[in-house]
Amino acid sequence: MVREHCDRTTALVNESSQLVLAGHVEPQDDLRAERKRASFSSQELAVVLNGGTEVLQRRSRLISQLQSTSWGSQAAVSQRCFHSREQLHVEGLVAQTEIWKLMQSGALSQQDAKDMETLLTLPGGLTLHQYMFIPTIETQGDEEQQAYWLPKARALEITGAYAQTEMGHGTFVRGLETTATYDRASEEFIIHSPALSSIKWWPGGLGKTATHCIMLARLIINSKDHGLHPFVMQIRDLHTHLPLAGVRVGDIGPKFGYNGVDNGYLMLDRVRIPRRAMLMRHARVTPDGHYFPPSAENAKATYGTMVAIRALLVDEAGWVLARATTIAVRYTAIRRQTSERVGDKELQVLDYQNLAATLLPLVASAYALIFMGKASSDMYKRFEQDRDAGNLASLPELHVLLAGMKALSTWTAADGIEACRRGCGGHGYSALSGLPDLYASYVQNVTLEGDNNVMSLQTARHLVKSQEAVAKGRRVEGSAAYLQRAEQELHRKCSVQAPQDWQTAEVLDAALRHRATYLAAEGHKLLLRHGGGKINFAGPDWNGNTVQLIHMAQAHSQLVLHTTFAQSVHQADLEPAARAALIKLVALHGMSLLLRDLQDLFMDGYLQAFQAQMLVQRRNELLLELRPDAVALVDSFGIADYQLNSCLGRSDGDVYRALLEAASGQQLNKTEEGPAWNAVLKPWLDPASRQQARSKL
Ligand SMILES: CCCCCCCCCCCCCCCCCCCCCC(=O)SCCNC(=O)CCNC(=O)[C@H](O)C(C)(C)COP(=O)(O)OP(=O)(O)OC[C@H]1O[C@@H](n2cnc3c(N)ncnc32)[C@H](O)[C@@H]1OP(=O)(O)O
Ligand SMILES: Cc1cc2nc3c(=O)[nH]c(=O)nc-3n(C[C@H](O)[C@H](O)[C@H](O)COP(=O)(O)OP(=O)(O)OC[C@H]3O[C@@H](n4cnc5c(N)ncnc54)[C@H](O)[C@@H]3O)c2cc1C
């Protein structure tokens, strides 16, 4: 019935096509023309961005495999936006367990399985099992514990969540309240929720899926509080899936998005777990209750899983923004709106400066974040190798870099998706565009794994400490090393004399570096106001100046992001035309960052008004220069239609037909009269029914 309805409507459209206005352009022709006028080959650039031809081929193979299943077919994926929470939850788990099965049978490697899930874009109750439960055991369990837990977790005989956040505390990890009290007589820990605020709240997969969790609780031995430690805790019976005695567990309810995942609550009434359930790679408790703390350089070992996830989130941000910009750029290149006279060819809306100025800098941000994501992953991998060899020296730098970058990247991606949605006008508001769901499911990333303001403040703390170090004549290494030359930098002025000067890498780097240095110096001064020369990182000077401190940390992260982008393009193996386009994109990225907070550069007289005017002029020229390459730049992300799952972003540009087919094919259109007709509308609207009702009065 639904299919018939759809076919009839399409036929009607085809029949009336001879009535179109003279200036009408078929959307597919627009996209074809866009591709023809590009200055470089998007296929070649896609290979570079994605890390090789094999990666793209492997992805196509995985998509074909998905398409051949009932749970991963295009039809199943495109129906998702019509489904309830319960359906999404079950569908997510079906997909994840099927993928797991393929992995266990050897048909998929572990990496294939992860990539398949990413392509499916359907998070489920097992996501945290893979990304936090197993990795925490791998990095924080000792050898014996790993040998005991990991085979069960990898075989899916048990499934786990990461239970850290509580109703009362997420940010302030040291303030968590759940207790793990050691009972020497039975050699067990007693896990307890002492207050309403101590109930675990938010962990993904905890509500209905997990049989176990990583429990973060305060270790108490002989009434002494040793702070937060990780435990592996069983919460459900393996035969019945019912909660164990003393355990109250459930789902926390519908959310803004991400509704297939059962984020859960967990309340514990003196539940006993064995001594060896405490993960003991870094700290230990002996049977007789002796506590051995982690070494000083391992003091933050418990936070290790969070650092790993932040690296992943940085990596993910660029690709998510790539998806949103692919949809928006392709759509705004086929969308035509307004001509001087009716019947004339209307303008592609991407040719309006307001849209180009919104979307092209976002394309640049997506590229910058993709390169940054790769750099962050490489940095994290190097840290892992060092850590496994017992060397944790790079952890402090890794933490502060990733904290600020997690904030910058997720803010950029989340705000960017919403800007793309708005840029697509009315059709952007339709779930069929793919953008509302992308936004609703992504925007959580600005909060989870460390709220972005809080993460920025970790970076701010490091920048302030770096300045203190410089003042004391100590050397500062790593991403804040530029503060070493703060004194000279603060006397510099912008050298721009002509609009074209803004395009040079040195000028842009210098301006971004000056801004970061200036803001760091100002932030430092603010903190020294009342402390008698000593900074209190939890005192009123700190808490009363967090707006400025967050801004300062973000300026630093922007500098790191931009210089990483520029270097990556410089080092990439690109054909000359693609390199030329990307060099312009790097310039647009830098200029957009400066224009967003231009006031900073005026504060200490670094910039003059004529130079700011030249910056705006050059940015506007760049928008025009990059416009012919807009579609090729998003094609180069190499994101398949399957993954976009968007009527607006499809690569052939046949947007209007796709919208019509998807809309007319949905369940609400299953019958012509609609589901409310008989029970609700008919008694009012149908004259015979009305007559009948009146006669009964
Ligand atoms: C095309 C396709 C291609 C696609 C490709 C795409 C590829 C990828 C696709 C993949 C998809 C991804 C899927 C992911 C799924 C997972 C979902 C995740 C779900 C979410 C899970 C969660 O949401 S789970 C809970 C997280 N919950 C937090 O995140 C709490 C924040 N809160 C804190 O984290 C602490 O509370 C906070 C503030 C630090 C203060 O901690 P505190 O009070 O103890 O420390 P202080 O501030 O006093 O600082 C004292 C000193 O500690 C230092 N320090 C602090 N932290 C440190 C650390 N971590 N490491 C080292 N050092 C650290 C600091 O730098 C200071 O150093 P110093 O003294 O030298 O200055
Ligand atoms: C979808 C989703 C999934 C999650 N999954 C998990 C999971 O699997 N496991 C888990 O343990 N947790 C999980 N969480 C919890 C998540 O990690 C926390 O919500 C997050 O760390 C923020 O903490 P909070 O909720 O306590 O926010 P709060 O800290 O209460 O933040 C409220 C506001 O206060 C501000 N603020 C707080 N502290 C400071 C400060 N020191 N300085 C300046 N401003 C401050 C913040 O910027 C924010 O605007 C998840 C959360 C979400 C939304």
GROMACS .gro file of C-alpha atoms and ligand atoms in nm, residues 50 59 114-115 118-119 127-128 131-132 162-165 170-175 202-204 258 263 297 299-307 309-317 319-320 322-323 377 395-400 403 406 444-445 447-451 454-455 457-459 461-462 465 537 637-640 643, ligand 1:
model
  149
   50ASN     CA    1   4.103   0.856   0.464
   59ARG     CA    2   3.465   0.066   0.386
  114LYS     CA    3   3.433  -0.109   1.509
  115ASP     CA    4   3.423   0.052   1.164
  118THR     CA    5   3.062   0.360   1.303
  119LEU     CA    6   2.915   0.322   0.952
  127THR     CA    7   2.898   0.080   2.308
  128LEU     CA    8   3.039   0.146   2.654
  131TYR     CA    9   3.490   0.167   2.458
  132MET     CA   10   3.518   0.188   2.838
  162TYR     CA   11   3.141   0.244   3.312
  163ALA     CA   12   2.973   0.361   3.633
  164GLN     CA   13   3.146   0.675   3.750
  165THR     CA   14   2.900   0.969   3.740
  170GLY     CA   15   2.983   1.421   3.738
  171THR     CA   16   3.249   1.689   3.701
  172PHE     CA   17   3.402   1.674   4.045
  173VAL     CA   18   3.530   1.319   4.036
  174ARG     CA   19   3.703   1.351   4.372
  175GLY     CA   20   3.361   1.432   4.525
  202TRP     CA   21   2.408   0.832   3.335
  203PRO     CA   22   2.635   0.537   3.256
  204GLY     CA   23   2.558   0.410   2.906
  258TYR     CA   24   2.098   0.900   2.167
  263ASN     CA   25   2.182   0.522   3.013
  297GLU     CA   26   5.349   0.958   3.864
  299ALA     CA   27   4.839   0.929   4.077
  300LYS     CA   28   4.581   0.996   3.805
  301ALA     CA   29   4.582   0.639   3.672
  302THR     CA   30   4.214   0.601   3.763
  303TYR     CA   31   4.139   0.879   3.513
  304GLY     CA   32   4.315   0.689   3.232
  305THR     CA   33   4.005   0.566   3.049
  306MET     CA   34   3.870   0.921   3.030
  307VAL     CA   35   4.188   1.041   2.859
  309ILE     CA   36   3.800   0.848   2.521
  310ARG     CA   37   3.882   1.219   2.488
  311ALA     CA   38   4.135   1.126   2.216
  312LEU     CA   39   3.861   0.931   2.037
  313LEU     CA   40   3.617   1.219   2.068
  314VAL     CA   41   3.866   1.458   1.907
  315ASP     CA   42   3.909   1.208   1.624
  316GLU     CA   43   3.534   1.167   1.582
  317ALA     CA   44   3.451   1.541   1.578
  319TRP     CA   45   3.424   1.326   1.072
  320VAL     CA   46   3.091   1.420   1.224
  322ALA     CA   47   3.235   1.632   0.761
  323ARG     CA   48   2.902   1.450   0.747
  377SER     CA   49   4.536   0.950   1.795
  395LEU     CA   50   5.071   1.203   3.040
  396PRO     CA   51   5.044   1.559   3.183
  397GLU     CA   52   5.095   1.719   2.839
  398LEU     CA   53   4.860   1.467   2.676
  399HIS     CA   54   4.590   1.537   2.935
  400VAL     CA   55   4.596   1.916   2.903
  403ALA     CA   56   4.115   1.838   2.754
  406LYS     CA   57   3.805   1.784   2.329
  444GLN     CA   58   2.593   1.528   2.421
  445ASN     CA   59   2.963   1.524   2.340
  447THR     CA   60   2.899   1.745   2.815
  448LEU     CA   61   3.007   1.384   2.848
  449GLU     CA   62   3.361   1.274   2.919
  450GLY     CA   63   3.419   1.608   3.092
  451ASP     CA   64   3.199   1.914   3.038
  454VAL     CA   65   3.557   2.220   3.284
  455MET     CA   66   3.793   2.065   3.028
  457LEU     CA   67   3.973   2.508   3.262
  458GLN     CA   68   4.211   2.212   3.291
  459THR     CA   69   4.402   2.355   2.996
  461ARG     CA   70   4.534   2.571   3.468
  462HIS     CA   71   4.826   2.434   3.270
  465LYS     CA   72   5.127   2.714   3.557
  537PHE     CA   73   4.315   2.727   4.162
  637PHE     CA   74   3.560   1.332   0.273
  638GLY     CA   75   3.454   1.013   0.097
  639ILE     CA   76   3.140   0.963   0.304
  640ALA     CA   77   2.904   0.716   0.141
  643GLN     CA   78   2.636   0.667   0.606
  698LIG     C1   79   3.384   0.834   0.796
  698LIG     C2   80   3.407   0.750   0.921
  698LIG     C3   81   3.526   0.768   1.007
  698LIG     C4   82   3.497   0.789   1.152
  698LIG     C5   83   3.608   0.797   1.239
  698LIG     C6   84   3.568   0.828   1.373
  698LIG     C7   85   3.656   0.764   1.470
  698LIG     C8   86   3.614   0.736   1.606
  698LIG     C9   87   3.478   0.694   1.636
  698LIG    C10   88   3.469   0.662   1.775
  698LIG    C11   89   3.349   0.702   1.838
  698LIG    C12   90   3.372   0.734   1.981
  698LIG    C13   91   3.286   0.652   2.064
  698LIG    C14   92   3.316   0.678   2.205
  698LIG    C15   93   3.212   0.611   2.287
  698LIG    C16   94   3.227   0.650   2.428
  698LIG    C17   95   3.115   0.733   2.473
  698LIG    C18   96   3.153   0.799   2.600
  698LIG    C19   97   3.039   0.813   2.688
  698LIG    C20   98   3.064   0.906   2.801
  698LIG    C21   99   3.127   0.843   2.917
  698LIG    C22  100   3.148   0.939   3.030
  698LIG     O1  101   3.107   1.050   3.032
  698LIG     S1  102   3.236   0.873   3.158
  698LIG    C23  103   3.250   0.997   3.279
  698LIG    C24  104   3.343   1.105   3.240
  698LIG     N1  105   3.362   1.198   3.347
  698LIG    C25  106   3.444   1.299   3.338
  698LIG     O2  107   3.508   1.320   3.237
  698LIG    C26  108   3.460   1.380   3.463
  698LIG    C27  109   3.536   1.507   3.441
  698LIG     N2  110   3.618   1.541   3.556
  698LIG    C28  111   3.750   1.511   3.566
  698LIG     O3  112   3.808   1.449   3.477
  698LIG    C29  113   3.822   1.558   3.687
  698LIG     O4  114   3.737   1.572   3.794
  698LIG    C30  115   3.897   1.692   3.662
  698LIG    C31  116   3.804   1.800   3.613
  698LIG    C32  117   4.006   1.665   3.558
  698LIG    C33  118   3.959   1.740   3.793
  698LIG     O5  119   4.025   1.635   3.854
  698LIG     P1  120   4.097   1.657   3.995
  698LIG     O6  121   4.009   1.738   4.083
  698LIG     O7  122   4.134   1.523   4.044
  698LIG     O8  123   4.228   1.730   3.952
  698LIG     P2  124   4.272   1.884   3.963
  698LIG     O9  125   4.189   1.971   3.876
  698LIG    O10  126   4.279   1.923   4.107
  698LIG    O11  127   4.416   1.872   3.901
  698LIG    C34  128   4.521   1.807   3.969
  698LIG    C35  129   4.627   1.761   3.871
  698LIG    O12  130   4.577   1.647   3.801
  698LIG    C36  131   4.599   1.662   3.664
  698LIG     N3  132   4.498   1.579   3.597
  698LIG    C37  133   4.363   1.591   3.604
  698LIG     N4  134   4.306   1.497   3.529
  698LIG    C38  135   4.405   1.426   3.472
  698LIG    C39  136   4.408   1.316   3.384
  698LIG     N5  137   4.295   1.264   3.335
  698LIG     N6  138   4.527   1.268   3.346
  698LIG    C40  139   4.641   1.322   3.392
  698LIG     N7  140   4.645   1.425   3.476
  698LIG    C41  141   4.528   1.476   3.516
  698LIG    C42  142   4.582   1.811   3.641
  698LIG    O13  143   4.637   1.852   3.519
  698LIG    C43  144   4.655   1.864   3.761
  698LIG    O14  145   4.792   1.861   3.735
  698LIG     P3  146   4.888   1.971   3.803
  698LIG    O15  147   4.872   1.958   3.950
  698LIG    O16  148   5.024   1.935   3.752
  698LIG    O17  149   4.843   2.104   3.755
   0.00000   0.00000   0.00000
